[in-house]
GROMACS .gro file of C-alpha atoms in nm:
model
  175
    1MET     CA    1  10.494  19.481  11.977
    2ASP     CA    2  10.435  19.106  11.992
    3HIS     CA    3  10.217  18.973  12.277
    4PRO     CA    4  10.204  18.592  12.242
    5VAL     CA    5  10.025  18.531  12.572
    6ILE     CA    6   9.750  18.783  12.490
    7LYS     CA    7   9.719  18.627  12.144
    8ALA     CA    8   9.686  18.278  12.296
    9ILE     CA    9   9.418  18.402  12.536
   10GLU     CA   10   9.225  18.564  12.251
   11ASP     CA   11   9.264  18.269  12.011
   12ARG     CA   12   9.176  17.985  12.252
   13ARG     CA   13   8.826  17.843  12.205
   14SER     CA   14   8.610  17.589  12.387
   15ILE     CA   15   8.622  17.292  12.152
   16ARG     CA   16   8.337  17.041  12.166
   17SER     CA   17   8.438  16.806  11.887
   18PHE     CA   18   8.755  16.599  11.896
   19ARG     CA   19   8.929  16.364  11.653
   20ALA     CA   20   8.996  16.006  11.763
   21VAL     CA   21   9.367  16.081  11.808
   22PRO     CA   22   9.539  16.019  12.141
   23VAL     CA   23   9.708  16.296  12.336
   24THR     CA   24  10.075  16.197  12.351
   25ASP     CA   25  10.277  16.134  12.667
   26GLU     CA   26  10.493  16.436  12.581
   27GLN     CA   27  10.185  16.656  12.550
   28VAL     CA   28  10.050  16.525  12.882
   29SER     CA   29  10.383  16.606  13.050
   30LEU     CA   30  10.374  16.961  12.916
   31LEU     CA   31  10.014  17.003  13.035
   32GLU     CA   32  10.119  16.878  13.380
   33THR     CA   33  10.402  17.132  13.387
   34ALA     CA   34  10.165  17.415  13.294
   35ALA     CA   35   9.915  17.314  13.562
   36LEU     CA   36  10.176  17.294  13.835
   37ALA     CA   37  10.308  17.641  13.740
   38ALA     CA   38   9.973  17.801  13.826
   39PRO     CA   39   9.975  18.056  14.106
   40SER     CA   40   9.786  17.978  14.424
   41ALA     CA   41   9.719  18.146  14.757
   42VAL     CA   42  10.045  18.148  14.955
   43ASN     CA   43  10.171  17.893  14.699
   44TYR     CA   44   9.985  17.615  14.880
   45GLN     CA   45   9.893  17.446  14.549
   46PRO     CA   46   9.574  17.297  14.698
   47TRP     CA   47   9.492  17.076  14.403
   48HIS     CA   48   9.531  16.722  14.290
   49LEU     CA   49   9.535  16.663  13.914
   50SER     CA   50   9.425  16.334  13.760
   51PHE     CA   51   9.503  16.292  13.390
   52VAL     CA   52   9.265  16.022  13.265
   53ARG     CA   53   9.291  15.857  12.923
   54GLN     CA   54   9.108  15.536  13.017
   55PRO     CA   55   8.793  15.528  12.798
   56ALA     CA   56   8.595  15.294  13.026
   57LEU     CA   57   8.645  15.520  13.329
   58LEU     CA   58   8.561  15.834  13.131
   59ASP     CA   59   8.246  15.663  13.000
   60GLU     CA   60   8.141  15.567  13.353
   61ILE     CA   61   8.192  15.919  13.486
   62ASN     CA   62   8.003  16.059  13.187
   63ARG     CA   63   7.712  15.814  13.231
   64THR     CA   64   7.687  15.891  13.602
   65ALA     CA   65   7.689  16.267  13.546
   66VAL     CA   66   7.445  16.256  13.253
   67GLU     CA   67   7.201  16.047  13.455
   68ALA     CA   68   7.234  16.273  13.760
   69ILE     CA   69   7.162  16.591  13.562
   70GLY     CA   70   6.884  16.433  13.357
   71ARG     CA   71   7.041  16.476  13.014
   72ASP     CA   72   6.981  16.254  12.712
   73PRO     CA   73   7.183  15.932  12.769
   74ALA     CA   74   7.352  15.987  12.430
   75TYR     CA   75   7.501  16.317  12.550
   76ASN     CA   76   7.871  16.312  12.636
   77ILE     CA   77   7.984  16.584  12.876
   78PHE     CA   78   8.346  16.531  12.765
   79PHE     CA   79   8.256  16.537  12.393
   80HIS     CA   80   8.448  16.209  12.347
   81ALA     CA   81   8.783  16.376  12.419
   82PRO     CA   82   9.070  16.127  12.455
   83LEU     CA   83   9.201  16.299  12.771
   84VAL     CA   84   9.018  16.451  13.065
   85VAL     CA   85   9.196  16.620  13.353
   86PHE     CA   86   9.006  16.614  13.681
   87ILE     CA   87   9.113  16.868  13.940
   88ALA     CA   88   9.024  16.807  14.302
   89ALA     CA   89   9.065  17.081  14.560
   90ASP     CA   90   9.182  17.042  14.918
   91THR     CA   91   8.866  17.110  15.120
   92SER     CA   92   9.069  17.246  15.413
   93ARG     CA   93   9.196  17.537  15.203
   94LYS     CA   94   8.961  17.834  15.172
   95TRP     CA   95   9.075  17.924  14.820
   96GLY     CA   96   9.123  17.569  14.689
   97VAL     CA   97   8.846  17.577  14.429
   98LEU     CA   98   8.948  17.922  14.306
   99ASP     CA   99   9.312  17.815  14.280
  100SER     CA  100   9.202  17.503  14.088
  101GLY     CA  101   9.029  17.731  13.839
  102ILE     CA  102   9.356  17.911  13.779
  103ALA     CA  103   9.530  17.577  13.719
  104VAL     CA  104   9.264  17.472  13.467
  105GLN     CA  105   9.314  17.798  13.276
  106ASN     CA  106   9.687  17.724  13.255
  107ILE     CA  107   9.601  17.380  13.115
  108ALA     CA  108   9.362  17.530  12.859
  109LEU     CA  109   9.622  17.779  12.737
  110ALA     CA  110   9.895  17.515  12.725
  111ALA     CA  111   9.668  17.282  12.527
  112HIS     CA  112   9.605  17.561  12.278
  113ASP     CA  113   9.979  17.624  12.250
  114LEU     CA  114  10.030  17.253  12.173
  115GLY     CA  115   9.771  17.260  11.893
  116LEU     CA  116   9.514  17.080  12.107
  117GLY     CA  117   9.159  17.184  12.176
  118SER     CA  118   8.994  17.189  12.515
  119VAL     CA  119   8.670  17.261  12.692
  120ILE     CA  120   8.638  17.324  13.064
  121VAL     CA  121   8.369  17.096  13.208
  122GLY     CA  122   8.196  17.167  13.537
  123MET     CA  123   7.914  16.916  13.481
  124ALA     CA  124   8.138  16.629  13.588
  125GLU     CA  125   8.070  16.746  13.944
  126ALA     CA  126   7.734  16.567  13.919
  127ALA     CA  127   7.916  16.233  13.899
  128PHE     CA  128   8.121  16.304  14.211
  129GLU     CA  129   7.826  16.440  14.411
  130ASN     CA  130   7.631  16.122  14.330
  131PRO     CA  131   7.593  15.829  14.576
  132THR     CA  132   7.872  15.650  14.384
  133GLY     CA  133   8.085  15.966  14.378
  134ASP     CA  134   8.324  15.863  14.654
  135ALA     CA  135   8.408  15.543  14.467
  136LEU     CA  136   8.464  15.739  14.144
  137ALA     CA  137   8.683  15.988  14.330
  138LEU     CA  138   8.902  15.701  14.454
  139ARG     CA  139   8.925  15.557  14.102
  140VAL     CA  140   9.051  15.886  13.960
  141GLY     CA  141   9.298  15.921  14.246
  142PHE     CA  142   9.152  16.204  14.454
  143PRO     CA  143   9.328  16.208  14.791
  144ALA     CA  144   9.132  16.213  15.116
  145GLY     CA  145   9.015  16.563  15.200
  146HIS     CA  146   8.984  16.665  14.835
  147ARG     CA  147   8.669  16.710  14.629
  148PHE     CA  148   8.600  16.769  14.261
  149ALA     CA  149   8.661  17.131  14.162
  150ILE     CA  150   8.668  17.135  13.780
  151SER     CA  151   8.765  16.924  13.480
  152ILE     CA  152   8.888  16.989  13.129
  153ALA     CA  153   8.847  16.770  12.821
  154ILE     CA  154   9.140  16.781  12.579
  155GLY     CA  155   9.214  16.644  12.234
  156VAL     CA  156   9.289  16.721  11.872
  157PRO     CA  157   9.009  16.947  11.747
  158ALA     CA  158   8.780  16.799  11.481
  159ALA     CA  159   8.684  17.149  11.368
  160GLY     CA  160   8.766  17.510  11.442
  161LYS     CA  161   8.536  17.756  11.610
  162PRO     CA  162   8.490  18.126  11.542
  163PRO     CA  163   8.566  18.376  11.816
  164HIS     CA  164   8.291  18.468  12.056
  165GLU     CA  165   8.179  18.824  12.097
  166ASN     CA  166   8.343  19.001  12.389
  167GLN     CA  167   8.128  19.200  12.628
  168PRO     CA  168   8.325  19.512  12.719
  169ASN     CA  169   8.025  19.645  12.913
  170ARG     CA  170   8.123  19.402  13.189
  171ILE     CA  171   8.429  19.611  13.272
  172THR     CA  172   8.433  19.916  13.498
  173ARG     CA  173   8.734  20.144  13.530
  174ILE     CA  174   8.768  20.358  13.838
  175GLU     CA  175   9.045  20.616  13.811
   0.00000   0.00000   0.00000
């Protein structure tokens, strides 16, 4: 029996090296569709998604985060991906951050289906929790009452990556 969704879940990898090839408008539209199809508590959809392809803004967010976390200034938290999706959660919704995580997984699987690579990036939070974070949040379009939840860097992979080893000991069955 064919299980394409299970295969996509098993085959998807966190890619940390991207080619200098833009993500197309059609691909962005499909990623948007996948994100908006994510389930959420009582279907509230407590997220705001900002699809950013502007290199100067991505560089500024990267620099701010790298400085805040004390990494080498040459480090790039987005691995020079041509597209980064920032997901902000509605702070008035108890499950907003969790629901945003579900949306980012939909984006990651859709990117894989489109032949794109992705890596989910939590470190960007450091840029938005910084003294200049409110200004950055406005520049990426976060509405009032929303805060950074998660981001995902997306692009054409520069190289493949072998599968990671699963850890079945992290599962308990109670029957």
